[in-house]
């Protein structure tokens, strides 16, 4: 129908023309809309404490200890159950968070502006691998590391970004997809480009050489550091679509470890949810599917924008991390063209003869073809505090798309658009 | 060309739908390609009807 095609054309134009740019850093309590001292933001669609999975509960406990709202895990749990703490998706606050996605008042965040539309997105700094909050760990070493990130890493990066000036993340991502990153689970090139871009400004900051060395060593040791830049870049790109009436393009996909949720441009802030699936992939030695938590994290905002699993063809090395063969990676990308409306004008994939990555998931195409968006992802242990146990491939439940299509048609009928 | 004539010639087959037909031909060394075709919405009548509403059917 003409009006649907016109709405989708507008949505795709917004995606193609977006200019996500790193413009600074701040403390969540100062810059994230709606943030307050008793708010814990989390990944995925809305969820109550009672329904949270192990890693999300663990991250909430860690967040409350980090904020000084609780002294022990027991105190934190009691506080979380008391009703005194508000839980709300990062997505409701222009934010995204990897894995558990827990973001609290004092945490530093990157500030990304979509220069085309003037909207902002926020994301914490990536903690690295091992025992980390985003996988639900909350012991003293986790809290100490978060405090180092707040007191040393953040002031240096914030000042360095001020010295450097805004960094064009669209350009950086476009470069890294030509350097073997798909920019969800392989961020080695993007992280390297970020360090290269910011290096001279870090050296110019008013900080000790000792701290600067620690910052460089940390950035160099963490191949995923730039994930927390590509995610808010995708968020800033996709958020404006939520105001386009009648568009059938998906503008949010995310998981809270219990449920998967999607939002569709023409349906605004309505969530369509279904139980999150267990990830098929490569498990670290000593772990198996029995240890896995269901799918968790906001990081599939990258797939929503058309990178990550959608751009796997450009990242053949990633199959050693998520399983499969380089041909599988090519097949995943090729298949995603079936459920998307355009090819990216910016993110060009060399192994696909520089074809643009598949862009703009249309719920009509997902239902018609029965092809679900492919997501590559880390796997969290189902118990809090153990951490990552593998990585692999996962899909959103088809029910999310079926319910969305039913609601979409119903809304159009109510408005008399289908007469 | 009649069907009789067709089967007297070397067959080159395009198979759509059930992959087992393609596998059988391949097993008999008959040149064949498989098209991964499925009915719209996997045959889910409710979804087919909703998609139809959007196509003005």
PDB file of N, CA, C and O in Angstrom, chain A residues 1 4 335 363-364 367-370 401-403 405-406 408-409 412-413 418-419, chain B residues 36 38-44 46-57:
ATOM      1  N   UNK A   1       0.839  -1.198   0.000  1.00  0.00           N
ATOM      2  CA  UNK A   1       0.000   0.000   0.000  1.00  0.00           C
ATOM      3  C   UNK A   1       0.871   1.243   0.000  1.00  0.00           C
ATOM      4  O   UNK A   1       1.874   1.293   0.732  1.00  0.00           O
ATOM      5  N   UNK A   4       2.067   2.934   3.274  1.00  0.00           N
ATOM      6  CA  UNK A   4       3.068   2.160   4.035  1.00  0.00           C
ATOM      7  C   UNK A   4       4.445   2.324   3.383  1.00  0.00           C
ATOM      8  O   UNK A   4       5.447   2.553   4.065  1.00  0.00           O
ATOM      9  N   UNK A 335      21.006 -13.905   3.601  1.00  0.00           N
ATOM     10  CA  UNK A 335      19.614 -14.171   3.963  1.00  0.00           C
ATOM     11  C   UNK A 335      18.922 -12.916   4.512  1.00  0.00           C
ATOM     12  O   UNK A 335      17.726 -12.714   4.287  1.00  0.00           O
ATOM     13  N   UNK A 363       8.537  -5.882   9.337  1.00  0.00           N
ATOM     14  CA  UNK A 363       7.806  -7.005   9.962  1.00  0.00           C
ATOM     15  C   UNK A 363       7.014  -7.801   8.931  1.00  0.00           C
ATOM     16  O   UNK A 363       6.843  -9.007   9.070  1.00  0.00           O
ATOM     17  N   UNK A 364       6.561  -7.148   7.877  1.00  0.00           N
ATOM     18  CA  UNK A 364       5.794  -7.864   6.847  1.00  0.00           C
ATOM     19  C   UNK A 364       6.665  -8.923   6.174  1.00  0.00           C
ATOM     20  O   UNK A 364       6.215 -10.036   5.889  1.00  0.00           O
ATOM     21  N   UNK A 367       7.399 -11.953   8.553  1.00  0.00           N
ATOM     22  CA  UNK A 367       6.257 -12.883   8.625  1.00  0.00           C
ATOM     23  C   UNK A 367       6.097 -13.631   7.302  1.00  0.00           C
ATOM     24  O   UNK A 367       5.931 -14.855   7.286  1.00  0.00           O
ATOM     25  N   UNK A 368       6.182 -12.927   6.211  1.00  0.00           N
ATOM     26  CA  UNK A 368       5.956 -13.558   4.902  1.00  0.00           C
ATOM     27  C   UNK A 368       6.988 -14.646   4.618  1.00  0.00           C
ATOM     28  O   UNK A 368       6.655 -15.730   4.164  1.00  0.00           O
ATOM     29  N   UNK A 369       8.279 -14.337   4.907  1.00  0.00           N
ATOM     30  CA  UNK A 369       9.349 -15.289   4.567  1.00  0.00           C
ATOM     31  C   UNK A 369       9.618 -16.279   5.693  1.00  0.00           C
ATOM     32  O   UNK A 369      10.276 -17.298   5.465  1.00  0.00           O
ATOM     33  N   UNK A 370       9.146 -15.944   6.896  1.00  0.00           N
ATOM     34  CA  UNK A 370       9.465 -16.752   8.096  1.00  0.00           C
ATOM     35  C   UNK A 370      10.974 -16.768   8.378  1.00  0.00           C
ATOM     36  O   UNK A 370      11.490 -17.683   9.018  1.00  0.00           O
ATOM     37  N   UNK A 401       6.997 -10.831  16.264  1.00  0.00           N
ATOM     38  CA  UNK A 401       6.644 -10.259  14.963  1.00  0.00           C
ATOM     39  C   UNK A 401       5.166 -10.523  14.626  1.00  0.00           C
ATOM     40  O   UNK A 401       4.503  -9.689  14.024  1.00  0.00           O
ATOM     41  N   UNK A 402       4.683 -11.705  15.017  1.00  0.00           N
ATOM     42  CA  UNK A 402       3.273 -12.029  14.757  1.00  0.00           C
ATOM     43  C   UNK A 402       2.353 -11.071  15.523  1.00  0.00           C
ATOM     44  O   UNK A 402       1.397 -10.529  14.968  1.00  0.00           O
ATOM     45  N   UNK A 403       2.682 -10.865  16.814  1.00  0.00           N
ATOM     46  CA  UNK A 403       1.857  -9.954  17.628  1.00  0.00           C
ATOM     47  C   UNK A 403       1.942  -8.520  17.099  1.00  0.00           C
ATOM     48  O   UNK A 403       0.952  -7.789  17.094  1.00  0.00           O
ATOM     49  N   UNK A 405       2.516  -7.617  13.982  1.00  0.00           N
ATOM     50  CA  UNK A 405       1.766  -7.503  12.725  1.00  0.00           C
ATOM     51  C   UNK A 405       0.265  -7.399  13.007  1.00  0.00           C
ATOM     52  O   UNK A 405      -0.435  -6.594  12.386  1.00  0.00           O
ATOM     53  N   UNK A 406      -0.210  -8.196  13.956  1.00  0.00           N
ATOM     54  CA  UNK A 406      -1.636  -8.170  14.302  1.00  0.00           C
ATOM     55  C   UNK A 406      -2.027  -6.790  14.832  1.00  0.00           C
ATOM     56  O   UNK A 406      -3.054  -6.220  14.440  1.00  0.00           O
ATOM     57  N   UNK A 408      -0.427  -3.984  14.259  1.00  0.00           N
ATOM     58  CA  UNK A 408      -0.224  -3.025  13.167  1.00  0.00           C
ATOM     59  C   UNK A 408      -1.460  -2.982  12.254  1.00  0.00           C
ATOM     60  O   UNK A 408      -2.002  -1.914  11.958  1.00  0.00           O
ATOM     61  N   UNK A 409      -1.926  -4.167  11.852  1.00  0.00           N
ATOM     62  CA  UNK A 409      -3.103  -4.238  10.980  1.00  0.00           C
ATOM     63  C   UNK A 409      -4.324  -3.696  11.724  1.00  0.00           C
ATOM     64  O   UNK A 409      -5.125  -2.926  11.167  1.00  0.00           O
ATOM     65  N   UNK A 412      -4.230   0.102  11.827  1.00  0.00           N
ATOM     66  CA  UNK A 412      -4.558   0.678  10.516  1.00  0.00           C
ATOM     67  C   UNK A 412      -6.055   0.555  10.225  1.00  0.00           C
ATOM     68  O   UNK A 412      -6.654   1.455   9.644  1.00  0.00           O
ATOM     69  N   UNK A 413      -6.642  -0.547  10.660  1.00  0.00           N
ATOM     70  CA  UNK A 413      -8.089  -0.727  10.459  1.00  0.00           C
ATOM     71  C   UNK A 413      -8.877   0.286  11.282  1.00  0.00           C
ATOM     72  O   UNK A 413      -9.817   0.904  10.790  1.00  0.00           O
ATOM     73  N   UNK A 418      -7.353   0.902   5.881  1.00  0.00           N
ATOM     74  CA  UNK A 418      -7.372  -0.302   5.040  1.00  0.00           C
ATOM     75  C   UNK A 418      -8.701  -0.489   4.323  1.00  0.00           C
ATOM     76  O   UNK A 418      -8.940  -1.518   3.721  1.00  0.00           O
ATOM     77  N   UNK A 419      -9.569   0.509   4.431  1.00  0.00           N
ATOM     78  CA  UNK A 419     -10.899   0.373   3.817  1.00  0.00           C
ATOM     79  C   UNK A 419     -10.809   0.275   2.301  1.00  0.00           C
ATOM     80  O   UNK A 419      -9.899   0.795   1.696  1.00  0.00           O
TER      81      UNK A 419
ATOM     82  N   UNK B  36      14.782 -22.684  -2.473  1.00  0.00           N
ATOM     83  CA  UNK B  36      14.267 -22.771  -1.098  1.00  0.00           C
ATOM     84  C   UNK B  36      12.956 -21.994  -1.009  1.00  0.00           C
ATOM     85  O   UNK B  36      12.913 -20.881  -0.506  1.00  0.00           O
ATOM     86  N   UNK B  38       9.028 -21.499   0.238  1.00  0.00           N
ATOM     87  CA  UNK B  38       8.060 -21.903   1.271  1.00  0.00           C
ATOM     88  C   UNK B  38       6.789 -21.115   1.040  1.00  0.00           C
ATOM     89  O   UNK B  38       6.846 -19.990   0.525  1.00  0.00           O
ATOM     90  N   UNK B  39       5.645 -21.646   1.454  1.00  0.00           N
ATOM     91  CA  UNK B  39       4.419 -20.843   1.309  1.00  0.00           C
ATOM     92  C   UNK B  39       4.519 -19.601   2.186  1.00  0.00           C
ATOM     93  O   UNK B  39       5.204 -19.625   3.215  1.00  0.00           O
ATOM     94  N   UNK B  40       3.846 -18.532   1.792  1.00  0.00           N
ATOM     95  CA  UNK B  40       3.876 -17.281   2.557  1.00  0.00           C
ATOM     96  C   UNK B  40       3.485 -17.548   4.002  1.00  0.00           C
ATOM     97  O   UNK B  40       2.562 -18.322   4.278  1.00  0.00           O
ATOM     98  N   UNK B  41       4.206 -16.903   4.919  1.00  0.00           N
ATOM     99  CA  UNK B  41       3.958 -17.020   6.369  1.00  0.00           C
ATOM    100  C   UNK B  41       3.975 -18.472   6.831  1.00  0.00           C
ATOM    101  O   UNK B  41       3.310 -18.812   7.816  1.00  0.00           O
ATOM    102  N   UNK B  42       4.697 -19.306   6.114  1.00  0.00           N
ATOM    103  CA  UNK B  42       4.795 -20.713   6.495  1.00  0.00           C
ATOM    104  C   UNK B  42       3.440 -21.413   6.460  1.00  0.00           C
ATOM    105  O   UNK B  42       3.260 -22.454   7.066  1.00  0.00           O
ATOM    106  N   UNK B  43       2.472 -20.802   5.769  1.00  0.00           N
ATOM    107  CA  UNK B  43       1.134 -21.401   5.680  1.00  0.00           C
ATOM    108  C   UNK B  43       0.224 -21.042   6.839  1.00  0.00           C
ATOM    109  O   UNK B  43      -0.896 -21.545   6.928  1.00  0.00           O
ATOM    110  N   UNK B  44       0.680 -20.161   7.724  1.00  0.00           N
ATOM    111  CA  UNK B  44      -0.153 -19.734   8.870  1.00  0.00           C
ATOM    112  C   UNK B  44      -1.313 -18.868   8.353  1.00  0.00           C
ATOM    113  O   UNK B  44      -1.110 -17.729   7.907  1.00  0.00           O
ATOM    114  N   UNK B  46      -3.805 -17.240   9.661  1.00  0.00           N
ATOM    115  CA  UNK B  46      -4.076 -15.942  10.285  1.00  0.00           C
ATOM    116  C   UNK B  46      -3.080 -14.886   9.774  1.00  0.00           C
ATOM    117  O   UNK B  46      -3.467 -13.762   9.432  1.00  0.00           O
ATOM    118  N   UNK B  47      -1.829 -15.267   9.696  1.00  0.00           N
ATOM    119  CA  UNK B  47      -0.808 -14.316   9.234  1.00  0.00           C
ATOM    120  C   UNK B  47      -0.987 -14.010   7.741  1.00  0.00           C
ATOM    121  O   UNK B  47      -0.805 -12.870   7.315  1.00  0.00           O
ATOM    122  N   UNK B  48      -1.340 -15.030   6.970  1.00  0.00           N
ATOM    123  CA  UNK B  48      -1.592 -14.820   5.530  1.00  0.00           C
ATOM    124  C   UNK B  48      -2.728 -13.809   5.367  1.00  0.00           C
ATOM    125  O   UNK B  48      -2.659 -12.892   4.532  1.00  0.00           O
ATOM    126  N   UNK B  49      -3.743 -13.940   6.204  1.00  0.00           N
ATOM    127  CA  UNK B  49      -4.895 -13.032   6.128  1.00  0.00           C
ATOM    128  C   UNK B  49      -4.487 -11.600   6.494  1.00  0.00           C
ATOM    129  O   UNK B  49      -4.881 -10.639   5.826  1.00  0.00           O
ATOM    130  N   UNK B  50      -3.663 -11.464   7.547  1.00  0.00           N
ATOM    131  CA  UNK B  50      -3.209 -10.117   7.953  1.00  0.00           C
ATOM    132  C   UNK B  50      -2.368  -9.479   6.848  1.00  0.00           C
ATOM    133  O   UNK B  50      -2.535  -8.300   6.524  1.00  0.00           O
ATOM    134  N   UNK B  51      -1.472 -10.283   6.261  1.00  0.00           N
ATOM    135  CA  UNK B  51      -0.638  -9.741   5.165  1.00  0.00           C
ATOM    136  C   UNK B  51      -1.528  -9.348   3.983  1.00  0.00           C
ATOM    137  O   UNK B  51      -1.282  -8.328   3.325  1.00  0.00           O
ATOM    138  N   UNK B  52      -2.556 -10.152   3.759  1.00  0.00           N
ATOM    139  CA  UNK B  52      -3.497  -9.866   2.667  1.00  0.00           C
ATOM    140  C   UNK B  52      -4.190  -8.525   2.873  1.00  0.00           C
ATOM    141  O   UNK B  52      -4.398  -7.772   1.918  1.00  0.00           O
ATOM    142  N   UNK B  53      -4.554  -8.232   4.137  1.00  0.00           N
ATOM    143  CA  UNK B  53      -5.204  -6.943   4.436  1.00  0.00           C
ATOM    144  C   UNK B  53      -4.299  -5.778   4.016  1.00  0.00           C
ATOM    145  O   UNK B  53      -4.773  -4.738   3.563  1.00  0.00           O
ATOM    146  N   UNK B  54      -2.989  -5.976   4.196  1.00  0.00           N
ATOM    147  CA  UNK B  54      -2.045  -4.893   3.852  1.00  0.00           C
ATOM    148  C   UNK B  54      -1.806  -4.787   2.352  1.00  0.00           C
ATOM    149  O   UNK B  54      -1.240  -3.819   1.869  1.00  0.00           O
ATOM    150  N   UNK B  55      -2.219  -5.847   1.635  1.00  0.00           N
ATOM    151  CA  UNK B  55      -2.062  -5.812   0.178  1.00  0.00           C
ATOM    152  C   UNK B  55      -3.390  -5.498  -0.491  1.00  0.00           C
ATOM    153  O   UNK B  55      -3.542  -5.638  -1.704  1.00  0.00           O
ATOM    154  N   UNK B  56      -4.399  -5.168   0.333  1.00  0.00           N
ATOM    155  CA  UNK B  56      -5.702  -4.802  -0.226  1.00  0.00           C
ATOM    156  C   UNK B  56      -6.499  -5.998  -0.684  1.00  0.00           C
ATOM    157  O   UNK B  56      -7.379  -5.875  -1.536  1.00  0.00           O
ATOM    158  N   UNK B  57      -6.168  -7.198  -0.130  1.00  0.00           N
ATOM    159  CA  UNK B  57      -6.909  -8.408  -0.536  1.00  0.00           C
ATOM    160  C   UNK B  57      -7.980  -8.743   0.501  1.00  0.00           C
ATOM    161  O   UNK B  57      -7.792  -8.520   1.679  1.00  0.00           O
TER     162      UNK B  57
END
